[in-house]
PDB file of C-alpha atoms in Angstrom:
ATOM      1  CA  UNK A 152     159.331 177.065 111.484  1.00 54.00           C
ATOM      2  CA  UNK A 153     159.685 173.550 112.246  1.00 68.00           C
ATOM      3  CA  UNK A 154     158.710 171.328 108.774  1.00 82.00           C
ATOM      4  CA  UNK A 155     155.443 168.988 108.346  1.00 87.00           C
ATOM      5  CA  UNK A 156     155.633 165.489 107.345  1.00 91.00           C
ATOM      6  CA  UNK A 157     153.667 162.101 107.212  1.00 93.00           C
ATOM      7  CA  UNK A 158     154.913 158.919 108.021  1.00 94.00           C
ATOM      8  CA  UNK A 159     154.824 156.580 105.150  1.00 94.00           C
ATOM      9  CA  UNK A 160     156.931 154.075 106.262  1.00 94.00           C
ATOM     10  CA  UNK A 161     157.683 152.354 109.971  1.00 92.00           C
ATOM     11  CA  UNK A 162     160.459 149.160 110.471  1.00 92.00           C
ATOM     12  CA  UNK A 163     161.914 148.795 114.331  1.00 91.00           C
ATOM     13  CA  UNK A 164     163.961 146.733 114.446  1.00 89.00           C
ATOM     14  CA  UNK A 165     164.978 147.988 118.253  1.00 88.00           C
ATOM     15  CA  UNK A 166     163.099 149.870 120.582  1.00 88.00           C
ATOM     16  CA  UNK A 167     159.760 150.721 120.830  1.00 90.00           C
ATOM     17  CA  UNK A 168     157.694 153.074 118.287  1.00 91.00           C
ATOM     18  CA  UNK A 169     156.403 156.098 119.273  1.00 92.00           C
ATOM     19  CA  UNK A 170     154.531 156.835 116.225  1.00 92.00           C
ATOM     20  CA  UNK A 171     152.681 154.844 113.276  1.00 92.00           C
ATOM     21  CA  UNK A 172     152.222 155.099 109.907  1.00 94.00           C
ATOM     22  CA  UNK A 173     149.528 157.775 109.083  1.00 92.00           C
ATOM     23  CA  UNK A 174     150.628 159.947 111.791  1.00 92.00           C
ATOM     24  CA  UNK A 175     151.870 163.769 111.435  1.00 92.00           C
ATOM     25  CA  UNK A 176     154.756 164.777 112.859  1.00 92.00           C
ATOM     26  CA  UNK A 177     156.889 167.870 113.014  1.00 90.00           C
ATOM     27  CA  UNK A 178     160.682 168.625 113.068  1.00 86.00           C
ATOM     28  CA  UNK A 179     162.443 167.088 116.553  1.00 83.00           C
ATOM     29  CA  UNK A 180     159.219 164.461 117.217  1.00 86.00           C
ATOM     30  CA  UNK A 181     160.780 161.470 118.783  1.00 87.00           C
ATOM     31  CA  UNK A 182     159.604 158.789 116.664  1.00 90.00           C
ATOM     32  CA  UNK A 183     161.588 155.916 118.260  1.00 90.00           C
ATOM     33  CA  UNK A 184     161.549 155.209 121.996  1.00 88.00           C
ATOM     34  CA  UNK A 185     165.154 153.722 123.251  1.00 86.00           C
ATOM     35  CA  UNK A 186     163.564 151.086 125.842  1.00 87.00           C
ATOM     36  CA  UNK A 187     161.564 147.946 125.412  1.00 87.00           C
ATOM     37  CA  UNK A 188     158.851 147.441 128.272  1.00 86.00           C
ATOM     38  CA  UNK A 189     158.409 143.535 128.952  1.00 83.00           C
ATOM     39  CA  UNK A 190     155.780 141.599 131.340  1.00 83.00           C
ATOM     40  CA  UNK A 191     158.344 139.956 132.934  1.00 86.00           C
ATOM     41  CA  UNK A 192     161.507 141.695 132.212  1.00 82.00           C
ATOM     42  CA  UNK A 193     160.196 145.787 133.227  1.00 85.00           C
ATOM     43  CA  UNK A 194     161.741 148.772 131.147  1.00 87.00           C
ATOM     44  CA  UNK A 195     164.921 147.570 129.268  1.00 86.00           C
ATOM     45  CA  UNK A 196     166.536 150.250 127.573  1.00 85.00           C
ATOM     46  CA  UNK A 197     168.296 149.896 124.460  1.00 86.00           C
ATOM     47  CA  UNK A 198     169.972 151.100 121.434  1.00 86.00           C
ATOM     48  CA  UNK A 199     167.082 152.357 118.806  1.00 85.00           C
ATOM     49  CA  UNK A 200     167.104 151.180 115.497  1.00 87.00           C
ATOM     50  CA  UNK A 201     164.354 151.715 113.126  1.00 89.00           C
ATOM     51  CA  UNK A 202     164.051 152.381 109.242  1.00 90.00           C
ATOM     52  CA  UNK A 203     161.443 155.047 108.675  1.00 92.00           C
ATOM     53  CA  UNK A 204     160.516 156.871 105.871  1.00 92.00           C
ATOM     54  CA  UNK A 205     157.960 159.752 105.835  1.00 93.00           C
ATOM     55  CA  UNK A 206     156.491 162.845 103.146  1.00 94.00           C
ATOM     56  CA  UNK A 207     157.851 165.777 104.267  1.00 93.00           C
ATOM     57  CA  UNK A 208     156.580 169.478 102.969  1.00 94.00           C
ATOM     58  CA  UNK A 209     159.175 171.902 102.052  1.00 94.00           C
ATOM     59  CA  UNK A 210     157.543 175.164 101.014  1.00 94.00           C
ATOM     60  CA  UNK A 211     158.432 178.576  99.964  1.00 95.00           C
ATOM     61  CA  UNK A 212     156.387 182.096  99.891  1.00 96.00           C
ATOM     62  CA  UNK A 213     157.441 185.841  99.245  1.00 97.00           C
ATOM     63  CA  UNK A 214     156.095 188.884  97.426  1.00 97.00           C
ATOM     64  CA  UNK A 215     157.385 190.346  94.031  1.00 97.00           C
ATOM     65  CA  UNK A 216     156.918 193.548  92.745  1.00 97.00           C
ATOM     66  CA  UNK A 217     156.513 194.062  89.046  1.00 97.00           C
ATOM     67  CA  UNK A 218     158.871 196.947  88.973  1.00 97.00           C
ATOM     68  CA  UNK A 219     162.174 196.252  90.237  1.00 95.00           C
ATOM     69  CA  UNK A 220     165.950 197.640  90.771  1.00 95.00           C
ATOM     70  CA  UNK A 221     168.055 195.436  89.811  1.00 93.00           C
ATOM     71  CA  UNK A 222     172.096 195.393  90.638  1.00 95.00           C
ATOM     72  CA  UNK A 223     174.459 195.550  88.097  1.00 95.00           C
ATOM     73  CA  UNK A 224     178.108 195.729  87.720  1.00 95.00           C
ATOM     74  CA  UNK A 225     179.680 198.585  86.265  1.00 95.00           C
ATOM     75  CA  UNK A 226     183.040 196.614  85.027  1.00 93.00           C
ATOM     76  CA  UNK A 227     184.954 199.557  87.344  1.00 96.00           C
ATOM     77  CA  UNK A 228     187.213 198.609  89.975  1.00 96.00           C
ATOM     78  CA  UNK A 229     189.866 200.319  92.416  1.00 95.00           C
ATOM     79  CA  UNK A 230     192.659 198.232  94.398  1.00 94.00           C
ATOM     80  CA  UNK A 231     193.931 199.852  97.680  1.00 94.00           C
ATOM     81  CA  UNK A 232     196.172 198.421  99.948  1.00 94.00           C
ATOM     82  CA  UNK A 233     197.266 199.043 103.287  1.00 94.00           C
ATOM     83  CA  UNK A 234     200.005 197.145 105.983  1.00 93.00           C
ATOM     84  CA  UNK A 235     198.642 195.558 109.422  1.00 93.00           C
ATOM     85  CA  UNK A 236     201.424 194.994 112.088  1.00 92.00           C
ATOM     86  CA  UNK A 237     200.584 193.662 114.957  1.00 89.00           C
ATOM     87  CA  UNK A 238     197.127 195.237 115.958  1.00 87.00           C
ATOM     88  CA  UNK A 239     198.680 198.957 114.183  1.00 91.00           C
ATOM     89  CA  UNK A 240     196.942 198.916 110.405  1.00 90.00           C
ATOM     90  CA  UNK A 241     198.789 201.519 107.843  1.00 90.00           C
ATOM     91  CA  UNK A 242     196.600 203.009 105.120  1.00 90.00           C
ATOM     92  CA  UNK A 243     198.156 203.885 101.586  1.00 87.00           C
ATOM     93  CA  UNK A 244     195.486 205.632 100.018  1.00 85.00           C
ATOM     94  CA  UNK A 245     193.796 208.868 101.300  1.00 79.00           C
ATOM     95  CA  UNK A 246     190.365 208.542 100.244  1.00 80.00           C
ATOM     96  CA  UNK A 247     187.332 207.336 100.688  1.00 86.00           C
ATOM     97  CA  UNK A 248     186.192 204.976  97.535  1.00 89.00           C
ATOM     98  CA  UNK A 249     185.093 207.356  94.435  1.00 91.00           C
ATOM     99  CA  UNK A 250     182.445 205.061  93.952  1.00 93.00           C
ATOM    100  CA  UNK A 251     179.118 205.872  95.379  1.00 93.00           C
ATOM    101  CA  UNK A 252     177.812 201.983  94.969  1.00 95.00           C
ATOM    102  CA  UNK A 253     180.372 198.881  95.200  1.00 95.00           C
ATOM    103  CA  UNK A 254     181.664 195.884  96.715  1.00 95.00           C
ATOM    104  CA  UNK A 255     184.316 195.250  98.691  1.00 95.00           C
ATOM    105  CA  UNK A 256     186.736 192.357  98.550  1.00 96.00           C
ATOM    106  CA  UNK A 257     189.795 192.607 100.966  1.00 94.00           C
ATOM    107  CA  UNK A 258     192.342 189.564 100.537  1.00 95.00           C
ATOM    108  CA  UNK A 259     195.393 189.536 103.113  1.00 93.00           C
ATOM    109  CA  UNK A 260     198.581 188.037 103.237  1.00 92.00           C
ATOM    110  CA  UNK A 261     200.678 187.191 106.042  1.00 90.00           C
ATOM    111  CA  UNK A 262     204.815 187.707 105.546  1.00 86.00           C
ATOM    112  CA  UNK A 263     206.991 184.837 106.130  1.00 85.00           C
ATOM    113  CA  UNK A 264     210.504 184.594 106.434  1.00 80.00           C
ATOM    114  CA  UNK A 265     210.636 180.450 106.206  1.00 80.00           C
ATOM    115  CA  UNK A 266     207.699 178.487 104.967  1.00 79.00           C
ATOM    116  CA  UNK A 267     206.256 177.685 108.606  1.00 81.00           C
ATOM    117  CA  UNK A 268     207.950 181.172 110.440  1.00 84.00           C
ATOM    118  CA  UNK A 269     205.337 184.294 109.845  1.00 84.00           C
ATOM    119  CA  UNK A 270     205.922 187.970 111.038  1.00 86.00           C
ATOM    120  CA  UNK A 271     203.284 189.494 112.818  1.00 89.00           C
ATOM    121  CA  UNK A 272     202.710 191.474 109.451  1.00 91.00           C
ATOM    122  CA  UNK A 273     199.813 191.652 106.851  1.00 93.00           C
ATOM    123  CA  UNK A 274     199.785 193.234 103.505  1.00 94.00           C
ATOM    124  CA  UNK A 275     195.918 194.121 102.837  1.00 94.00           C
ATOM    125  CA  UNK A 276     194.553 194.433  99.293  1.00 95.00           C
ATOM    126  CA  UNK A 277     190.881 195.599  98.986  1.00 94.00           C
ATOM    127  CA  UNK A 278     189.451 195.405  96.019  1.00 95.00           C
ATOM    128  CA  UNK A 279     186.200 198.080  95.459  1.00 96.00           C
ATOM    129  CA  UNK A 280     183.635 196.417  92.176  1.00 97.00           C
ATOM    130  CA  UNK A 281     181.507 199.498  91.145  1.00 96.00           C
ATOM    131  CA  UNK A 282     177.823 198.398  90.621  1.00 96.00           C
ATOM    132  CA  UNK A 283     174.817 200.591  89.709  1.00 96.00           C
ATOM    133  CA  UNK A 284     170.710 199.885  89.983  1.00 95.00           C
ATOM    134  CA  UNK A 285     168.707 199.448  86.902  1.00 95.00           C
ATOM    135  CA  UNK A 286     164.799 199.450  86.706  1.00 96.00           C
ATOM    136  CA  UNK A 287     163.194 197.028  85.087  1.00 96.00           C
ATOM    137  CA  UNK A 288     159.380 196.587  84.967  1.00 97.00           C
ATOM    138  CA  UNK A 289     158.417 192.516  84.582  1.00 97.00           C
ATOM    139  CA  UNK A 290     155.358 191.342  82.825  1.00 96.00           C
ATOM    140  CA  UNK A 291     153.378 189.020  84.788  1.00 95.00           C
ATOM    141  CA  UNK A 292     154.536 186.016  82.921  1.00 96.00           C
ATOM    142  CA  UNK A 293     158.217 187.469  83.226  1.00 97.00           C
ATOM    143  CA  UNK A 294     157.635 187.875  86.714  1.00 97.00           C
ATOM    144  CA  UNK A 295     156.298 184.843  87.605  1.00 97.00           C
ATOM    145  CA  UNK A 296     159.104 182.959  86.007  1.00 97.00           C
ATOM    146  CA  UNK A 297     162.058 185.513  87.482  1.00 96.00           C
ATOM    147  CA  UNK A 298     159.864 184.424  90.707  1.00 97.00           C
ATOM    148  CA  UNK A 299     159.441 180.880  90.561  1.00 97.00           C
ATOM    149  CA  UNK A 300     163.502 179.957  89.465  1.00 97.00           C
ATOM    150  CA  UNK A 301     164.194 182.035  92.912  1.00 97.00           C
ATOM    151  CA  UNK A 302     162.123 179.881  94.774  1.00 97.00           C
ATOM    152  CA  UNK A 303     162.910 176.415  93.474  1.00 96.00           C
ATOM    153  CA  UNK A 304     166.352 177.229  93.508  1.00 96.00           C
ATOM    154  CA  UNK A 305     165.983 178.034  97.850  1.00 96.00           C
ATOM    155  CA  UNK A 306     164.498 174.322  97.755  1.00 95.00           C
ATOM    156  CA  UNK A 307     166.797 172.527  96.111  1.00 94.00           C
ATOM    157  CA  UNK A 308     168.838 173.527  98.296  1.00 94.00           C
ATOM    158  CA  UNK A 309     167.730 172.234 101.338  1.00 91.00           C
ATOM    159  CA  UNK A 310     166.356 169.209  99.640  1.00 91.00           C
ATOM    160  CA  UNK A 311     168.964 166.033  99.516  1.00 84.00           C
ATOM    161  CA  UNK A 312     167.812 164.765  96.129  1.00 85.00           C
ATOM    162  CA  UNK A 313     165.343 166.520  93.158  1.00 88.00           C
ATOM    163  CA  UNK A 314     164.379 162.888  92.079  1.00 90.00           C
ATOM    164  CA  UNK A 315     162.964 162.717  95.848  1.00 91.00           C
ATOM    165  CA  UNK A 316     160.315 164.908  95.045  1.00 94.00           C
ATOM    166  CA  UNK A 317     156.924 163.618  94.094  1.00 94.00           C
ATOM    167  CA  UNK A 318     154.748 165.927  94.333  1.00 95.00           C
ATOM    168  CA  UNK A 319     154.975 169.967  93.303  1.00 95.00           C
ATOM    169  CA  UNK A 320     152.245 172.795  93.973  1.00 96.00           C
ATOM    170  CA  UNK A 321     152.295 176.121  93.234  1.00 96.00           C
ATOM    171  CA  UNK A 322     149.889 179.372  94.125  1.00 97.00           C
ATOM    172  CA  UNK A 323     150.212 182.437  92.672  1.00 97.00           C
ATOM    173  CA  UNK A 324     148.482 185.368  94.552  1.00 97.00           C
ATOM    174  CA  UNK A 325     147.815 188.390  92.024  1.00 96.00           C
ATOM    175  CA  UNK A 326     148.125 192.202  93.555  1.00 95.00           C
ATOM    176  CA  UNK A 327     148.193 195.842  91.472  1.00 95.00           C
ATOM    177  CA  UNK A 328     151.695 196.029  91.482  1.00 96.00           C
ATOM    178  CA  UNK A 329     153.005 192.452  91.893  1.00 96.00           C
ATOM    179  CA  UNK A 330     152.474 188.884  92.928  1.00 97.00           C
ATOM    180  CA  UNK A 331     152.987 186.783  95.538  1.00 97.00           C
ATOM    181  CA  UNK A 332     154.307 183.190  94.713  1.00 97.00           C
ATOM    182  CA  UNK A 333     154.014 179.923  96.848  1.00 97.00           C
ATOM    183  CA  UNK A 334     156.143 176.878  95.784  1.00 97.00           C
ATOM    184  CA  UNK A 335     155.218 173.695  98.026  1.00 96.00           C
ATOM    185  CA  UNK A 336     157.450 170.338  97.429  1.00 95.00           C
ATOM    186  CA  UNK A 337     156.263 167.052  98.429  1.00 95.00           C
ATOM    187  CA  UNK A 338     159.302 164.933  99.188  1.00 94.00           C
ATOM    188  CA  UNK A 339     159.636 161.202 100.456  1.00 93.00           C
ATOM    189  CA  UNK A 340     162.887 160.826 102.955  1.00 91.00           C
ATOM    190  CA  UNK A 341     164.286 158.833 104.879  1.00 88.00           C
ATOM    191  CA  UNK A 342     163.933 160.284 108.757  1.00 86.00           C
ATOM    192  CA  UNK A 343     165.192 160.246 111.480  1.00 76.00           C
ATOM    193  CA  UNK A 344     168.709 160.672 114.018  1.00 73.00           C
ATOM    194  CA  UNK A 345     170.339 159.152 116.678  1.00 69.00           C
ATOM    195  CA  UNK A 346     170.599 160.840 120.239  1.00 66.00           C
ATOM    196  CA  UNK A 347     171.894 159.960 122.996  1.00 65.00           C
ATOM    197  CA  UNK A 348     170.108 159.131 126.559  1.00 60.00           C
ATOM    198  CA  UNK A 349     170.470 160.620 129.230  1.00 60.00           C
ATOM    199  CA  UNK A 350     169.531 159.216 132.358  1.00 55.00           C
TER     200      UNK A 350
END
């Protein structure tokens, strides 16, 4: 979903707007036009320049449940290795993992005989983590908190800079067995890219 925002702010200083202040725009709206249009003088086209600034909505919704499994490690690991020549991969273990949950973490390392002259070999290490699934059942102020650091935590990270935000909203929807939490942002940016024309 392309984001919402509200221009705030409009400066050309080359080109010709294609928007005002006030207006709504969306993700990939051209704002400024690359040509200047005289009486005299027809289309000119030239190199866009424009400070702009606009209030852009970042927003994020999803369901929790108030009972929950949560993953947990188990401390338990298991390291097998195996040799890759070429495309030809050697095994040295037998079985399959005696874990019945777990990660996998495979690290490789080429063989050299100099430091810039590698054999076409690879010595394979994979490392199995056990985890297991706990249930938990959240109260609805345990939820709601669980909830909302998930959800502010997805924002700030598509969000340049927290001290850009001015204006926060959140909704909390209330169902039997969970809720369903809304987090919008309100955040002044500076907008806008450079592209290219094509003629």
């Amino acid at each position: 979903m392309k984001r919402l925002g509200i221009i705030t702010r409009l400066n050309v200083q080359n080109g010709t707007a294609l928007v005002k202040e006030g207006d709504i725009i969306r993700e990939g709206t051209m704002l400024v036009g690359g040509y200047l249009e005289g009486k005299y003088t027809g289309t000119r086209y030239v190199h866009s320049l424009a400070d702009i600034q606009a209030k852009i909505w970042y927003s994020k919704k999803e369901k929790f449940s108030y009972k929950q499994q949560l993953k947990k490690p188990s401390n338990a690991t298991e390291t097998k290795y195996s040799i890759k020549i070429n495309n030809f991969t050697i095994n040295f273990y037998k079985t399959l993992s005696k874990f019945k949950n777990y990660d996998t973490i495979m690290e490789s390392k080429k063989m050299n005989l100099f430091s810039n002259f590698y054999l076409p070999i690879e010595i394979i290490k994979m490392t199995n983590s056990e985890f297991y699934y706990e249930e938990v059942i959240y109260t609805e102020e345990e939820l709601l908190e669980v909830a909302k650091t998930k959800l502010e935590t997805e924002l700030l990270e598509e969000i340049e800079s927290k001290d850009d935000i001015i204006n926060e909203q959140v909704n909390v929807y209330k169902f039997d067995d969970g809720i369903e939490l809304e987090i919008i942002y309100e955040v002044l940016e500076e907008i806008g890219t450079e592209e290219k024309i094509v003629f």
